[in-house]
Amino acid sequence: MVRHFLTLNDLSKEELNQIINRAIELKAMHKAGTIYEPLKNKVLGMVFEKSSTRTRVSFEAGMIQLGGQAIFLSPRDTQLGRGEPIEDSARVLSSMIDIIMIRTFEHNKLEKFAEYSSVPVINGLTDMYHPCQLLADIQTYVEHRGSIQGKTVTWIGDGNNMCHSYINAAKQFDFHLNVSTPKGFEPQENIVKNADDHVSLTNKPSDAAKDADLIVTDVWASMGQENEQNHREQVFSSFQVNSELMAKAKTDALFMHCLPAHRGEEVCKEVIDGPKSVVFDEAENRLHSQKALIEFLSDAKP
Ligand code: CP
Ligand code: NVA
């Protein structure tokens, strides 16, 4: 049966940990200059309905490093943007290429594509989830501090796609997640419920940050919400991750942000450019963790 990666719940806890360990291994091999090309002649199709720097470059570079190729598909110059049914597009694309990554708006569009695809489909971000980013985040935590199991992670800001993936990660990697959002911007209830007792919600950032091992935030207005920017700046103004908030966490706490970041909004410069911030390791690890994911999904491991 073909395996997809639409959310972190598509893989077992053991498989996820295996991918994190493999990502660390692949990173070491890459740094040592080892040539490893198990995906020779394999093709990754990348459908982007939203902008991207990290996701596009990490998938494209990763695929080339694994010996394969990546094709960038924009809805602007394919029939995807002219209303060809998703079912048809999925059948056609998956008959020609070996693995597909999609960044889109509605999560159910991705689910429908996966239903009709004969090859693995990877979620490169939807309005609901961003699971690839979590692989990189967990890898980064493990590299800096060891296992994340049993740790306290704090999410500050919008109950958005990244927050939802952190909630899934709390259950899958077995850590506790304190989520602090303004009223009305909480994560979806069914996603929180599914994580059992791994998640606590509060509207007070300072309560959420207390004794945290890791503090994470994201932009206040995600892609597609640009027209809400001004309103959100007001609603979220007391949800900035600044030095005062970081001081509530443990002394060795780390700071993460999936990037792109808005300094002076969701995070102040002192924090994101300070010693606790690991945002650039986090960005780099998109490459290594997705190589491990591609290898896993295409069953390419020697
Ligand atoms: N973090 C992330 O997914 O970045 P891009 O939007 O640049 O891909
Ligand atoms: N929440 C952000 C993440 C970008 C990587 C967005 O969806 O725009």
mmCIF file of C-alpha atoms and ligand atoms in Angstrom:
data_model
loop_
_atom_site.group_PDB
_atom_site.id
_atom_site.type_symbol
_atom_site.label_atom_id
_atom_site.label_comp_id
_atom_site.label_asym_id
_atom_site.label_seq_id
_atom_site.Cartn_x
_atom_site.Cartn_y
_atom_site.Cartn_z
ATOM 1 C CA MET A 1 0.000 0.000 0.000
ATOM 2 C CA VAL A 2 1.284 3.457 -0.896
ATOM 3 C CA ARG A 3 2.166 5.594 2.147
ATOM 4 C CA HIS A 4 1.460 9.319 2.290
ATOM 5 C CA PHE A 5 2.656 12.026 4.693
ATOM 6 C CA LEU A 6 -0.275 14.405 5.038
ATOM 7 C CA THR A 7 0.010 14.802 8.809
ATOM 8 C CA LEU A 8 2.331 13.435 11.499
ATOM 9 C CA ASN A 9 -0.400 10.923 12.337
ATOM 10 C CA ASP A 10 0.220 9.077 9.055
ATOM 11 C CA LEU A 11 3.363 7.535 10.544
ATOM 12 C CA SER A 12 3.783 5.561 13.750
ATOM 13 C CA LYS A 13 5.822 6.885 16.672
ATOM 14 C CA GLU A 14 8.561 4.384 15.823
ATOM 15 C CA GLU A 15 8.632 5.413 12.158
ATOM 16 C CA LEU A 16 8.849 9.097 13.087
ATOM 17 C CA ASN A 17 11.746 8.504 15.466
ATOM 18 C CA GLN A 18 13.434 6.375 12.818
ATOM 19 C CA ILE A 19 13.174 9.307 10.351
ATOM 20 C CA ILE A 20 14.657 11.751 12.886
ATOM 21 C CA ASN A 21 17.619 9.431 13.552
ATOM 22 C CA ARG A 22 18.115 8.862 9.846
ATOM 23 C CA ALA A 23 17.995 12.623 9.197
ATOM 24 C CA ILE A 24 20.861 13.097 11.664
ATOM 25 C CA GLU A 25 22.790 10.327 9.879
ATOM 26 C CA LEU A 26 22.131 11.747 6.397
ATOM 27 C CA LYS A 27 23.239 15.185 7.618
ATOM 28 C CA ALA A 28 26.561 13.736 8.836
ATOM 29 C CA MET A 29 27.021 11.903 5.525
ATOM 30 C CA HIS A 30 26.294 15.094 3.595
ATOM 31 C CA LYS A 31 28.760 17.126 5.687
ATOM 32 C CA ALA A 32 31.400 14.434 5.121
ATOM 33 C CA GLY A 33 30.894 14.730 1.359
ATOM 34 C CA THR A 34 29.579 11.176 0.982
ATOM 35 C CA ILE A 35 27.767 10.602 -2.299
ATOM 36 C CA TYR A 36 24.544 8.661 -1.656
ATOM 37 C CA GLU A 37 22.199 8.337 -4.627
ATOM 38 C CA PRO A 38 19.509 5.723 -3.967
ATOM 39 C CA LEU A 39 16.930 7.674 -6.012
ATOM 40 C CA LYS A 40 18.726 7.730 -9.338
ATOM 41 C CA ASN A 41 16.222 8.355 -12.168
ATOM 42 C CA LYS A 42 13.406 9.027 -9.666
ATOM 43 C CA VAL A 43 11.362 12.204 -10.010
ATOM 44 C CA LEU A 44 9.695 14.344 -7.358
ATOM 45 C CA GLY A 45 6.873 16.634 -8.528
ATOM 46 C CA MET A 46 6.406 19.769 -6.431
ATOM 47 C CA VAL A 47 3.091 21.616 -6.649
ATOM 48 C CA PHE A 48 3.187 25.074 -5.081
ATOM 49 C CA GLU A 49 -0.017 27.110 -4.795
ATOM 50 C CA LYS A 50 1.662 29.398 -2.220
ATOM 51 C CA SER A 51 5.118 31.000 -2.046
ATOM 52 C CA SER A 52 8.084 29.189 -0.561
ATOM 53 C CA THR A 53 11.817 29.492 -0.065
ATOM 54 C CA ARG A 54 12.792 26.728 2.400
ATOM 55 C CA THR A 55 10.334 24.064 1.302
ATOM 56 C CA ARG A 56 11.066 24.436 -2.375
ATOM 57 C CA VAL A 57 14.838 24.594 -2.062
ATOM 58 C CA SER A 58 15.114 21.808 0.524
ATOM 59 C CA PHE A 59 12.988 19.395 -1.518
ATOM 60 C CA GLU A 60 14.702 20.281 -4.778
ATOM 61 C CA ALA A 61 18.252 20.156 -3.393
ATOM 62 C CA GLY A 62 17.454 17.038 -1.374
ATOM 63 C CA MET A 63 16.152 15.177 -4.386
ATOM 64 C CA ILE A 64 19.221 16.115 -6.453
ATOM 65 C CA GLN A 65 21.522 15.006 -3.626
ATOM 66 C CA LEU A 66 19.716 11.643 -3.482
ATOM 67 C CA GLY A 67 20.442 11.167 -7.179
ATOM 68 C CA GLY A 68 16.996 12.098 -8.507
ATOM 69 C CA GLN A 69 15.327 15.163 -9.992
ATOM 70 C CA ALA A 70 12.585 17.553 -8.904
ATOM 71 C CA ILE A 71 10.022 19.295 -11.093
ATOM 72 C CA PHE A 72 8.483 22.590 -9.942
ATOM 73 C CA LEU A 73 4.812 22.891 -10.901
ATOM 74 C CA SER A 74 3.016 26.175 -10.487
ATOM 75 C CA PRO A 75 -0.771 26.388 -10.917
ATOM 76 C CA ARG A 76 -0.142 29.546 -12.941
ATOM 77 C CA ASP A 77 1.310 27.634 -15.855
ATOM 78 C CA THR A 78 -0.224 24.164 -15.514
ATOM 79 C CA GLN A 79 -3.831 23.045 -15.916
ATOM 80 C CA LEU A 80 -4.024 22.800 -12.112
ATOM 81 C CA GLY A 81 -4.737 26.523 -12.049
ATOM 82 C CA ARG A 82 -7.428 26.259 -14.723
ATOM 83 C CA GLY A 83 -9.743 23.970 -12.804
ATOM 84 C CA GLU A 84 -8.735 20.512 -14.054
ATOM 85 C CA PRO A 85 -10.263 18.127 -11.477
ATOM 86 C CA ILE A 86 -7.886 17.131 -8.664
ATOM 87 C CA GLU A 87 -8.743 13.470 -9.199
ATOM 88 C CA ASP A 88 -7.589 13.669 -12.837
ATOM 89 C CA SER A 89 -4.457 15.666 -12.011
ATOM 90 C CA ALA A 90 -3.513 13.140 -9.312
ATOM 91 C CA ARG A 91 -3.935 10.181 -11.657
ATOM 92 C CA VAL A 92 -1.969 11.817 -14.455
ATOM 93 C CA LEU A 93 0.911 13.166 -12.373
ATOM 94 C CA SER A 94 1.322 9.965 -10.369
ATOM 95 C CA SER A 95 1.476 7.925 -13.566
ATOM 96 C CA MET A 96 4.607 9.828 -14.591
ATOM 97 C CA ILE A 97 6.470 10.688 -11.412
ATOM 98 C CA ASP A 98 7.536 8.778 -8.306
ATOM 99 C CA ILE A 99 6.661 11.051 -5.417
ATOM 100 C CA ILE A 100 4.643 14.279 -5.102
ATOM 101 C CA MET A 101 4.837 17.215 -2.706
ATOM 102 C CA ILE A 102 1.975 19.699 -2.513
ATOM 103 C CA ARG A 103 1.665 23.122 -0.847
ATOM 104 C CA THR A 104 -1.900 24.359 -1.022
ATOM 105 C CA PHE A 105 -4.694 26.089 0.888
ATOM 106 C CA GLU A 106 -7.462 23.599 1.753
ATOM 107 C CA HIS A 107 -6.265 20.454 3.487
ATOM 108 C CA ASN A 108 -9.052 18.377 1.932
ATOM 109 C CA LYS A 109 -7.688 19.196 -1.520
ATOM 110 C CA LEU A 110 -4.459 17.468 -0.498
ATOM 111 C CA GLU A 111 -6.416 14.521 0.915
ATOM 112 C CA LYS A 112 -8.353 14.155 -2.315
ATOM 113 C CA PHE A 113 -5.139 14.291 -4.347
ATOM 114 C CA ALA A 114 -3.608 11.569 -2.153
ATOM 115 C CA GLU A 115 -6.713 9.408 -2.515
ATOM 116 C CA TYR A 116 -6.260 9.332 -6.301
ATOM 117 C CA SER A 117 -2.464 9.237 -6.385
ATOM 118 C CA SER A 118 -0.676 5.949 -7.018
ATOM 119 C CA VAL A 119 2.563 7.321 -5.505
ATOM 120 C CA PRO A 120 3.395 8.844 -2.080
ATOM 121 C CA VAL A 121 2.088 12.384 -1.463
ATOM 122 C CA ILE A 122 3.818 14.745 0.984
ATOM 123 C CA ASN A 123 2.172 17.754 2.631
ATOM 124 C CA GLY A 124 4.389 20.774 1.959
ATOM 125 C CA LEU A 125 1.965 22.955 4.012
ATOM 126 C CA THR A 126 -1.781 23.460 4.003
ATOM 127 C CA ASP A 127 -3.935 25.926 5.919
ATOM 128 C CA MET A 128 -4.312 23.163 8.509
ATOM 129 C CA TYR A 129 -0.899 21.493 8.944
ATOM 130 C CA HIS A 130 2.833 21.782 8.236
ATOM 131 C CA PRO A 131 4.225 18.347 9.196
ATOM 132 C CA CYS A 132 7.557 18.589 7.305
ATOM 133 C CA GLN A 133 8.512 21.569 9.449
ATOM 134 C CA LEU A 134 7.974 19.456 12.564
ATOM 135 C CA LEU A 135 10.431 16.817 11.376
ATOM 136 C CA ALA A 136 13.065 19.554 11.098
ATOM 137 C CA ASP A 137 12.099 21.086 14.454
ATOM 138 C CA ILE A 138 12.302 17.783 16.326
ATOM 139 C CA GLN A 139 15.613 16.938 14.649
ATOM 140 C CA THR A 140 16.946 20.331 15.740
ATOM 141 C CA TYR A 141 15.797 19.850 19.327
ATOM 142 C CA VAL A 142 17.333 16.360 19.490
ATOM 143 C CA GLU A 143 20.652 17.610 18.088
ATOM 144 C CA HIS A 144 20.863 20.411 20.653
ATOM 145 C CA ARG A 145 19.327 18.855 23.744
ATOM 146 C CA GLY A 146 18.689 15.117 23.226
ATOM 147 C CA SER A 147 15.287 13.416 23.275
ATOM 148 C CA ILE A 148 12.217 15.669 23.390
ATOM 149 C CA GLN A 149 10.176 12.993 25.191
ATOM 150 C CA GLY A 150 8.798 14.311 28.480
ATOM 151 C CA LYS A 151 9.883 17.915 27.787
ATOM 152 C CA THR A 152 7.702 21.028 27.962
ATOM 153 C CA VAL A 153 7.200 22.935 24.715
ATOM 154 C CA THR A 154 5.380 26.268 24.534
ATOM 155 C CA TRP A 155 3.533 27.548 21.500
ATOM 156 C CA ILE A 156 2.865 31.313 21.514
ATOM 157 C CA GLY A 157 0.636 33.093 18.980
ATOM 158 C CA ASP A 158 -1.843 31.893 16.401
ATOM 159 C CA GLY A 159 -3.572 28.503 16.616
ATOM 160 C CA ASN A 160 -2.571 27.938 12.990
ATOM 161 C CA ASN A 161 -1.152 25.184 10.759
ATOM 162 C CA MET A 162 2.162 25.120 12.645
ATOM 163 C CA CYS A 163 0.362 25.019 15.993
ATOM 164 C CA HIS A 164 -1.792 22.107 14.796
ATOM 165 C CA SER A 165 1.298 20.179 13.723
ATOM 166 C CA TYR A 166 2.920 20.891 17.118
ATOM 167 C CA ILE A 167 -0.186 19.410 18.750
ATOM 168 C CA ASN A 168 0.138 16.242 16.666
ATOM 169 C CA ALA A 169 3.860 16.153 17.492
ATOM 170 C CA ALA A 170 3.150 16.402 21.233
ATOM 171 C CA LYS A 171 1.274 13.122 21.051
ATOM 172 C CA GLN A 172 3.588 11.377 18.584
ATOM 173 C CA PHE A 173 6.869 12.389 20.242
ATOM 174 C CA ASP A 174 5.383 12.327 23.755
ATOM 175 C CA PHE A 175 6.041 15.842 25.095
ATOM 176 C CA HIS A 176 3.736 18.354 26.771
ATOM 177 C CA LEU A 177 2.618 21.369 24.753
ATOM 178 C CA ASN A 178 1.411 24.608 26.371
ATOM 179 C CA VAL A 179 -0.465 26.639 23.771
ATOM 180 C CA SER A 180 -1.114 30.334 24.353
ATOM 181 C CA THR A 181 -3.240 32.210 21.822
ATOM 182 C CA PRO A 182 -5.497 35.260 22.014
ATOM 183 C CA LYS A 183 -9.165 34.443 22.593
ATOM 184 C CA GLY A 184 -10.790 33.376 19.343
ATOM 185 C CA PHE A 185 -7.481 32.198 17.797
ATOM 186 C CA GLU A 186 -7.256 28.832 19.572
ATOM 187 C CA PRO A 187 -6.317 25.708 17.613
ATOM 188 C CA GLN A 188 -9.160 23.498 16.364
ATOM 189 C CA GLU A 189 -10.862 21.585 19.136
ATOM 190 C CA ASN A 190 -10.861 18.192 17.403
ATOM 191 C CA ILE A 191 -7.096 18.380 16.843
ATOM 192 C CA VAL A 192 -6.512 19.252 20.517
ATOM 193 C CA LYS A 193 -8.838 16.419 21.628
ATOM 194 C CA ASN A 194 -6.986 13.910 19.497
ATOM 195 C CA ALA A 195 -3.745 14.676 21.393
ATOM 196 C CA ASP A 196 -5.303 13.360 24.637
ATOM 197 C CA ASP A 197 -3.724 15.031 27.649
ATOM 198 C CA HIS A 198 -0.575 16.249 25.884
ATOM 199 C CA VAL A 199 -1.880 19.805 25.355
ATOM 200 C CA SER A 200 -2.870 22.675 27.709
ATOM 201 C CA LEU A 201 -4.490 25.884 26.452
ATOM 202 C CA THR A 202 -4.229 29.329 28.026
ATOM 203 C CA ASN A 203 -4.671 32.929 26.917
ATOM 204 C CA LYS A 204 -1.764 34.055 29.156
ATOM 205 C CA PRO A 205 1.633 33.751 27.416
ATOM 206 C CA SER A 206 3.583 34.109 30.683
ATOM 207 C CA ASP A 207 1.774 31.078 32.177
ATOM 208 C CA ALA A 208 2.443 29.028 29.061
ATOM 209 C CA ALA A 209 6.152 29.900 28.970
ATOM 210 C CA LYS A 210 6.837 28.904 32.589
ATOM 211 C CA ASP A 211 9.608 26.276 32.832
ATOM 212 C CA ALA A 212 9.519 25.552 29.091
ATOM 213 C CA ASP A 213 12.352 23.646 27.409
ATOM 214 C CA LEU A 214 11.461 25.144 24.036
ATOM 215 C CA ILE A 215 9.459 28.204 22.984
ATOM 216 C CA VAL A 216 8.053 28.364 19.466
ATOM 217 C CA THR A 217 6.128 30.997 17.561
ATOM 218 C CA ASP A 218 5.078 31.849 14.004
ATOM 219 C CA VAL A 219 3.752 34.817 12.044
ATOM 220 C CA TRP A 220 0.497 36.395 13.206
ATOM 221 C CA ALA A 221 -0.994 36.416 9.687
ATOM 222 C CA SER A 222 -0.303 33.315 7.602
ATOM 223 C CA MET A 223 -0.280 33.100 3.814
ATOM 224 C CA GLY A 224 -3.786 33.832 2.600
ATOM 225 C CA GLN A 225 -4.534 36.085 5.611
ATOM 226 C CA GLU A 226 -2.635 39.142 4.388
ATOM 227 C CA ASN A 227 -5.754 41.325 4.546
ATOM 228 C CA GLU A 228 -6.095 40.557 8.296
ATOM 229 C CA GLN A 229 -2.538 41.774 9.050
ATOM 230 C CA ASN A 230 -3.482 45.100 10.674
ATOM 231 C CA HIS A 231 -6.262 43.633 12.800
ATOM 232 C CA ARG A 232 -4.058 40.743 13.888
ATOM 233 C CA GLU A 233 -1.187 43.068 14.860
ATOM 234 C CA GLN A 234 -3.529 44.618 17.412
ATOM 235 C CA VAL A 235 -5.058 41.386 18.723
ATOM 236 C CA PHE A 236 -1.671 39.645 19.055
ATOM 237 C CA SER A 237 0.339 42.592 20.426
ATOM 238 C CA SER A 238 0.808 41.003 23.881
ATOM 239 C CA PHE A 239 1.863 37.677 22.325
ATOM 240 C CA GLN A 240 5.354 38.687 21.246
ATOM 241 C CA VAL A 241 8.191 36.355 22.200
ATOM 242 C CA ASN A 242 10.647 38.757 23.829
ATOM 243 C CA SER A 243 13.420 38.488 26.426
ATOM 244 C CA GLU A 244 10.947 38.917 29.265
ATOM 245 C CA LEU A 245 8.891 35.950 28.067
ATOM 246 C CA MET A 246 11.993 33.817 27.385
ATOM 247 C CA ALA A 247 13.071 34.503 30.994
ATOM 248 C CA LYS A 248 10.026 32.541 32.236
ATOM 249 C CA ALA A 249 11.341 29.417 30.520
ATOM 250 C CA LYS A 250 14.165 27.187 31.749
ATOM 251 C CA THR A 251 17.619 28.769 31.535
ATOM 252 C CA ASP A 252 18.665 26.367 28.762
ATOM 253 C CA ALA A 253 15.431 26.794 26.776
ATOM 254 C CA LEU A 254 15.662 27.026 22.995
ATOM 255 C CA PHE A 255 13.718 29.306 20.643
ATOM 256 C CA MET A 256 12.346 28.146 17.282
ATOM 257 C CA HIS A 257 10.422 29.758 14.421
ATOM 258 C CA CYS A 258 9.712 28.062 11.075
ATOM 259 C CA LEU A 259 10.553 31.319 9.200
ATOM 260 C CA PRO A 260 9.940 33.650 7.479
ATOM 261 C CA ALA A 261 9.807 35.821 10.634
ATOM 262 C CA HIS A 262 8.684 39.377 11.275
ATOM 263 C CA ARG A 263 11.124 40.899 13.758
ATOM 264 C CA GLY A 264 9.316 43.352 16.036
ATOM 265 C CA GLU A 265 5.995 41.519 15.652
ATOM 266 C CA GLU A 266 5.747 37.895 16.851
ATOM 267 C CA VAL A 267 9.391 37.874 17.991
ATOM 268 C CA CYS A 268 11.839 40.606 18.952
ATOM 269 C CA LYS A 269 15.272 40.853 17.416
ATOM 270 C CA GLU A 270 17.118 40.052 20.691
ATOM 271 C CA VAL A 271 15.432 36.650 20.861
ATOM 272 C CA ILE A 272 15.524 35.474 17.245
ATOM 273 C CA ASP A 273 19.098 36.706 16.775
ATOM 274 C CA GLY A 274 20.134 35.755 20.316
ATOM 275 C CA PRO A 275 21.988 32.746 21.782
ATOM 276 C CA LYS A 276 18.894 30.623 22.519
ATOM 277 C CA SER A 277 17.629 30.810 18.956
ATOM 278 C CA VAL A 278 18.241 27.806 16.684
ATOM 279 C CA VAL A 279 16.161 29.037 13.741
ATOM 280 C CA PHE A 280 18.878 28.621 11.128
ATOM 281 C CA ASP A 281 19.690 25.043 12.177
ATOM 282 C CA GLU A 282 15.947 24.469 12.037
ATOM 283 C CA ALA A 283 15.792 25.822 8.482
ATOM 284 C CA GLU A 284 18.810 23.763 7.361
ATOM 285 C CA ASN A 285 17.313 20.618 8.845
ATOM 286 C CA ARG A 286 14.388 20.867 6.427
ATOM 287 C CA LEU A 287 16.875 19.473 3.904
ATOM 288 C CA HIS A 288 18.120 16.545 5.969
ATOM 289 C CA SER A 289 14.812 15.491 7.519
ATOM 290 C CA GLN A 290 12.982 15.589 4.172
ATOM 291 C CA LYS A 291 15.716 13.490 2.573
ATOM 292 C CA ALA A 292 15.047 10.932 5.320
ATOM 293 C CA LEU A 293 11.305 11.221 4.673
ATOM 294 C CA ILE A 294 11.678 10.773 0.903
ATOM 295 C CA GLU A 295 13.963 7.796 1.445
ATOM 296 C CA PHE A 296 11.418 6.254 3.823
ATOM 297 C CA LEU A 297 8.377 6.825 1.605
ATOM 298 C CA SER A 298 10.076 5.586 -1.528
ATOM 299 C CA ASP A 299 11.438 2.571 0.337
ATOM 300 C CA ALA A 300 14.885 3.436 -0.949
ATOM 301 C CA LYS A 301 16.925 2.586 2.115
ATOM 302 C CA PRO A 302 19.712 0.053 1.360
HETATM 303 N N1 CP B 1 9.178 27.305 6.891
HETATM 304 C C1 CP B 1 8.770 27.212 5.612
HETATM 305 O O1 CP B 1 7.992 26.316 5.228
HETATM 306 O O2 CP B 1 9.307 28.146 4.792
HETATM 307 P P1 CP B 1 8.925 28.458 3.252
HETATM 308 O O3 CP B 1 7.538 29.070 3.252
HETATM 309 O O4 CP B 1 9.988 29.388 2.792
HETATM 310 O O5 CP B 1 8.913 27.157 2.499
HETATM 311 N N1 NVA B 2 1.874 29.749 9.248
HETATM 312 C C1 NVA B 2 2.695 30.147 8.140
HETATM 313 C C2 NVA B 2 3.854 29.224 7.968
HETATM 314 C C3 NVA B 2 4.773 29.548 6.818
HETATM 315 C C4 NVA B 2 5.896 28.574 6.637
HETATM 316 C C5 NVA B 2 1.847 30.215 6.877
HETATM 317 O O1 NVA B 2 1.008 29.327 6.681
HETATM 318 O O2 NVA B 2 1.996 31.162 6.113
#
